[in-house]
XYZ file of C-alpha atoms in Angstrom:
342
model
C 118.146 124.932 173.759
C 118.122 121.583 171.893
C 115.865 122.068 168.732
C 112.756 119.031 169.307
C 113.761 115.786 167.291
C 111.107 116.037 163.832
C 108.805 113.690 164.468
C 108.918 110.223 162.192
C 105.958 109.702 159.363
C 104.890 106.947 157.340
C 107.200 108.458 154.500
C 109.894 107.589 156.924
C 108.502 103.900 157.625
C 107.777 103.260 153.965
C 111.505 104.273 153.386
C 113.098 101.424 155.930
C 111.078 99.229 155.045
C 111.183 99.435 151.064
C 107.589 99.439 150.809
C 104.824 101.929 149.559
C 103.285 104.852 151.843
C 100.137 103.076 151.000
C 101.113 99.358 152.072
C 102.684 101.111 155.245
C 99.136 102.679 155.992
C 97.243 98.657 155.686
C 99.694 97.154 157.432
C 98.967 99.229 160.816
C 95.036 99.678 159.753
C 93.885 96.747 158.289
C 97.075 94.000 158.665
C 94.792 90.559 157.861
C 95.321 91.816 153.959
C 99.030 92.123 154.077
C 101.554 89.568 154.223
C 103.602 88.258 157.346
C 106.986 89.196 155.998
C 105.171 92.423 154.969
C 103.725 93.271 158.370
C 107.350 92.099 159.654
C 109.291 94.688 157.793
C 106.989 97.444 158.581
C 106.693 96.150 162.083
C 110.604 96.740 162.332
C 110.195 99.988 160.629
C 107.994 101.743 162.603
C 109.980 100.386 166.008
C 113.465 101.806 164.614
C 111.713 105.547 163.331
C 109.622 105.550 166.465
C 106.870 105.997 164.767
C 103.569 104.554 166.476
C 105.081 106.548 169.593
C 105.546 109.807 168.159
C 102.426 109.558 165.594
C 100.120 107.955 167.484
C 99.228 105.453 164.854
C 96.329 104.662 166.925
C 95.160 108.133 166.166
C 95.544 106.932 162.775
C 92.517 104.308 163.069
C 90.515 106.779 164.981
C 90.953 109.364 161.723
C 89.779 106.402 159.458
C 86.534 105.356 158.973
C 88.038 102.922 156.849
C 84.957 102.984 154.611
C 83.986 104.986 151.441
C 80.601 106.096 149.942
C 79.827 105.122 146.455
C 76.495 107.574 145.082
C 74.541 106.297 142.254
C 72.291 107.905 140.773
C 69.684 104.742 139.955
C 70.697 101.373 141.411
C 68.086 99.731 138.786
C 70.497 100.457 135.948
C 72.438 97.822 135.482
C 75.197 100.097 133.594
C 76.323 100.723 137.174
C 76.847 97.043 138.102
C 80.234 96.556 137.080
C 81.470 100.063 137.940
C 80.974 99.108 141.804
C 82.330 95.576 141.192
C 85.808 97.543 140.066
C 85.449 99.330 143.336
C 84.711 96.674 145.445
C 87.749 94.947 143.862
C 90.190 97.430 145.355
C 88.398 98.198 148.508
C 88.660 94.452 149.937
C 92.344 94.351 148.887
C 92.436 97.515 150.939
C 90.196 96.863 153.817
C 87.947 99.037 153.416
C 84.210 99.042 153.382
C 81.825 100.438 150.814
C 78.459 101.985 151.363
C 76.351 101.970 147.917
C 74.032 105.259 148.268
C 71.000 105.626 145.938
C 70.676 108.825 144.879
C 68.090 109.586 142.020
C 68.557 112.472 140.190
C 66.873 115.761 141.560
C 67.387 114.528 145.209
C 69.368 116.066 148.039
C 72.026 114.070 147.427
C 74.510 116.849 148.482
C 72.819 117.229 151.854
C 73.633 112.750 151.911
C 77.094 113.418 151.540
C 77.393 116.099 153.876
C 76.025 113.230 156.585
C 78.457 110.872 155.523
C 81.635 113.007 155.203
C 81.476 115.377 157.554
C 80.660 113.308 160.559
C 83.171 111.429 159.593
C 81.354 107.938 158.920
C 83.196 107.573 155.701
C 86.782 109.036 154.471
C 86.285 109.887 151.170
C 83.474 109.286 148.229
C 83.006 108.217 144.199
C 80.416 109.948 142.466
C 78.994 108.803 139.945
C 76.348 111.294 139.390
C 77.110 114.565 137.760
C 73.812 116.650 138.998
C 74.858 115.239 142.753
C 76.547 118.661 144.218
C 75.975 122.060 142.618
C 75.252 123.545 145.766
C 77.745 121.462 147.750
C 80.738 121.612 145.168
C 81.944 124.099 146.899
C 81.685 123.292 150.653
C 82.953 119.534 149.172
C 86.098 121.035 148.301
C 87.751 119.487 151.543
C 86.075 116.053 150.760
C 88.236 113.063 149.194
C 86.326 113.043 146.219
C 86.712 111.452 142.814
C 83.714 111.551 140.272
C 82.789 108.478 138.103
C 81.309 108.094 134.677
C 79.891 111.745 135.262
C 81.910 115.039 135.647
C 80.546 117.544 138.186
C 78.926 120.519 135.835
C 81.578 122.780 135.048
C 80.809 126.042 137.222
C 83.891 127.456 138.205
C 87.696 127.062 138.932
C 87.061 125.074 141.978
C 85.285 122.183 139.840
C 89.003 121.816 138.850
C 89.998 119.896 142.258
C 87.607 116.888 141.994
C 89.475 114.227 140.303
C 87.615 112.175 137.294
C 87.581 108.653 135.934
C 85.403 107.811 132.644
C 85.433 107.344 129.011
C 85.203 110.572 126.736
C 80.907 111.234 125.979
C 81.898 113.395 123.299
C 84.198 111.509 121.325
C 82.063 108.251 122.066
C 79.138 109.583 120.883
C 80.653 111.025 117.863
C 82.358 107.622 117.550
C 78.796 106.105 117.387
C 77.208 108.568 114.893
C 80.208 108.285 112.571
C 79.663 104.134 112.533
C 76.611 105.080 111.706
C 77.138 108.023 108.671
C 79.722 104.945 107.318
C 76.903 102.405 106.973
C 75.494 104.964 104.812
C 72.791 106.424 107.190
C 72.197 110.248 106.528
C 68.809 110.854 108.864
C 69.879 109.932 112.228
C 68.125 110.386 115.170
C 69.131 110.857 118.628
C 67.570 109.592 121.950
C 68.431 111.914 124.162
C 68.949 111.583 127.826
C 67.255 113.451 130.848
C 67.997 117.324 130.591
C 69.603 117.225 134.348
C 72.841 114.706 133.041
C 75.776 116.182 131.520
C 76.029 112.974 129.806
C 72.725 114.161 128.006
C 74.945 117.429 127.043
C 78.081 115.863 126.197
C 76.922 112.547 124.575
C 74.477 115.109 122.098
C 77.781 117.313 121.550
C 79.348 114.167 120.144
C 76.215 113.525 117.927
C 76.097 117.140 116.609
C 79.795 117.075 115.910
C 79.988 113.641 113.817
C 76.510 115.401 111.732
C 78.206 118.780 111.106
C 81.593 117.066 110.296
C 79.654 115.042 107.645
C 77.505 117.900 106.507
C 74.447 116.837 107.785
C 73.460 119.436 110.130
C 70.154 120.389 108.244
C 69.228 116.413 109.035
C 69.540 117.144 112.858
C 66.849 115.718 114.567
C 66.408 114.562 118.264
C 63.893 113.078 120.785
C 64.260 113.302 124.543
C 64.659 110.100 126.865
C 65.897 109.839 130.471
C 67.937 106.569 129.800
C 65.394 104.200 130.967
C 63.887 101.262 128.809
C 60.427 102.332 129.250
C 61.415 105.988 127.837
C 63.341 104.271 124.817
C 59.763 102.493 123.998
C 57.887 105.483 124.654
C 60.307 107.681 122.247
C 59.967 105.328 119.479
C 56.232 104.588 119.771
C 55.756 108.509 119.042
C 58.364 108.575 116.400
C 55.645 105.159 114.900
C 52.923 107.495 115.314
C 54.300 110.123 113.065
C 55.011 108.121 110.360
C 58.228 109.503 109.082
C 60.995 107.691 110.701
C 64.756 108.004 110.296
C 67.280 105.963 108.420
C 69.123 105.084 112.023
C 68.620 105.622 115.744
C 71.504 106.871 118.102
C 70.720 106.459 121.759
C 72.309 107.844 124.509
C 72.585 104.751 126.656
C 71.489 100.962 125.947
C 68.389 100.496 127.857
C 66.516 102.881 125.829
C 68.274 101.409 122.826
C 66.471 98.114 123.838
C 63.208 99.988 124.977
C 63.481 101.632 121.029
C 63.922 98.275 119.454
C 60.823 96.450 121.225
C 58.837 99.662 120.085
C 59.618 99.372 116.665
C 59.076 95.611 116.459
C 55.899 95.732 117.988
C 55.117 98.151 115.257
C 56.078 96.054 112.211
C 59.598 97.355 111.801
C 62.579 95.777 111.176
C 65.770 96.474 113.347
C 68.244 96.548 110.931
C 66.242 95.988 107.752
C 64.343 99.259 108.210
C 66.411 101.172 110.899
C 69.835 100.567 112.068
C 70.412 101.150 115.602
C 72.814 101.870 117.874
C 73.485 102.654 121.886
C 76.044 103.688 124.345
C 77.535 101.687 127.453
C 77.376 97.870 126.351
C 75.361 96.749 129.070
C 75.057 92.929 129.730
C 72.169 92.751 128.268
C 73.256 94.783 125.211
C 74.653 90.997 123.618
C 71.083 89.385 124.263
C 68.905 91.845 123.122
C 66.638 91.338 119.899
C 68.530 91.906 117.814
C 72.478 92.270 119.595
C 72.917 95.891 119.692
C 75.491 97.500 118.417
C 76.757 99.699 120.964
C 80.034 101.705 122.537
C 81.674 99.923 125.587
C 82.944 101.422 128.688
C 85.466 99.338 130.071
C 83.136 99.866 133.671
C 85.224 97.565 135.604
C 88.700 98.946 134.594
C 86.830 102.528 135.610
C 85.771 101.348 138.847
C 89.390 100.031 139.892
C 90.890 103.693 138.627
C 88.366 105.540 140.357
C 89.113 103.789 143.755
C 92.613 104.187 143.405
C 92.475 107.540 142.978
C 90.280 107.867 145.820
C 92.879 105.702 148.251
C 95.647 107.545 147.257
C 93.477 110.613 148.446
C 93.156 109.283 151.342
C 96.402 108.466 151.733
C 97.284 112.333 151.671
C 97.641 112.724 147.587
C 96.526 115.570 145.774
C 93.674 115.164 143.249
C 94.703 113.539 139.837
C 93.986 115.144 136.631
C 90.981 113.365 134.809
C 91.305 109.925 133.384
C 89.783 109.613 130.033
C 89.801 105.746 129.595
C 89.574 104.478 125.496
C 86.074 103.459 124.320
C 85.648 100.986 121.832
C 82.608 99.973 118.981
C 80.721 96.755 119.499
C 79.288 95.876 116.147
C 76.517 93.373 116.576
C 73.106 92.515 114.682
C 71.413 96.083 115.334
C 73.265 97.564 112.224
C 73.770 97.097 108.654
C 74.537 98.892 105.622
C 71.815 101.290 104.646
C 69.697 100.068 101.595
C 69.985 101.895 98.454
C 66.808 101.343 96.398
């Protein structure tokens, strides 16, 4: 008995027609992005490998939702702006639609996936929330999945298969706590983020590393936010009313660096004169605050891009990529100075 002929992929279409796997997979799903000599060649390819007839590329489009889910944990914060702008970059290029979800932290934003995903509404999703899924982690396993900005809580082996895409928290915040032990600062304070984040956890790792490294652990001192201006005000309007404040403020994120600084102005202090401080993110309106803050950037937009390529190539059949660690860099504006000596 004749053995059945092995049925033609895209591999095999991609290969005849000297183009990617990926631009094989646009050209029969979404062909009004790709060029006419383009669609041509694959056109050609997929007649000679017999490909739509053996494949079914029309399966193909039923498979596809040709959409992905982006969930944010607070749509207010502008730090997550540019991110999706990255995304959205790649997904018109692609074809493909994106549906923002608003998760705030502490909701069932694992239960929101599940709708999405499972019923097949969208093919795959970026996360850029790291308290989104520890009960669905698990059951997500068979998801497309790529987390942004935010790694999933490590609990297990299986956290392993979710790709990643973000800067390092630990090294950034260490970066930001050394700038500040070179201006001469030796009682720095950190603004802490909300005790659900592992950016909260990772971002005070960094502080407590740059401290002990400089042998200033007994000068350890901290006050919680949950990365919103109004806690930033509120933190430093009870670090007024004590009376005792530090030589410099690190915060874990810009908005309640600017929610700090319009504290301690509105209590007769001088940002730098009297405190230098300092953020995390470089948010657009980190270069027209009162003073410029001095901050760490994220390159958001490059992140965005990586993310969504990641996730396409998931898509496209790819295993999950180890995590990206994208470079961080210091933004030294007006926030800052040289501690005074006398």
């Amino acid at each position: 008995m004749k053995p059945p002929e092995k049925k033609a992929t895209i591999a095999d279409v991609a290969r005849m027609a000297g183009v990617s796997t990926a631009t094989v997979s646009r050209s029969l799903s979404a062909p009004g992005i790709v060029s006419a000599e383009t669609r041509a060649r694959v056109t050609a390819a997929v007649s000679q490998t017999g490909y739509i007839a053996n494949s079914a590329a029309q399966t193909l489009r039923r498979r596809r939702a040709d959409a992905v889910v982006v969930a944010v944990p607070d749509l207010g914060n502008t730090f997550f702006s540019e991110i999706i702008s990255g995304i959205e970059t790649l997904a018109r290029e692609r074809g493909v639609a994106v549906l923002v979800s608003d998760v705030p932290r502490g909701g069932n934003a694992g239960q929101r996936l599940s709708d999405l995903l499972d019923a097949g509404r969208a093919d795959g999703a970026l996360v850029l929330h790291g308290a989104l899924l520890p009960g669905a982690a698990a059951k997500g396993r068979h998801w497309k999945l790529v987390t942004v900005s935010e790694q999933l809580p490590a609990s297990g082996e299986e956290d392993a298969t979710f790709a990643h895409v973000g800067i390092d928290n630990t090294a950034a915040a260490a970066d930001a706590t050394r700038f500040l032990i070179g201006l001469g600062h030796r009682r720095i304070l950190h603004l802490t983020g909300p005790t659900n984040s592992i950016l909260t956890s990772q971002r005070a790792a960094g502080y407590q590393q740059a401290m002990h490294e400089a042998g200033l652990a007994t000068a350890l001192a901290s006050r919680g936010g949950d990365f919103t201006i109004a806690s930033g005000y509120k933190a430093a309007r009870a670090l007024l009313a004590t009376g005792d404040l530090p030589d410099a403020l690190f915060c874990a994120n810009d908005e309640m660096a600017i929610g700090a600084m319009n504290a301690l102005a509105g209590g007769g202090i001088s940002v730098p004169g009297d405190i230098s401080v300092i953020g995390l993110d470089d948010i657009a309106f980190a270069a027209w605050s009162n003073p410029p803050l001095t901050t760490i950037r994220q390159p958001r937009r490059t992140i965005g891009q990586l993310a969504m390529k990641e996730l396409l190539a998931q898509i496209d059949g790819a295993p999950p990529s180890a995590p990206v660690h994208v470079a961080h860099d210091i933004i030294e504006r007006n926030s800052t100075r040289l501690r005074r000596t006398s």
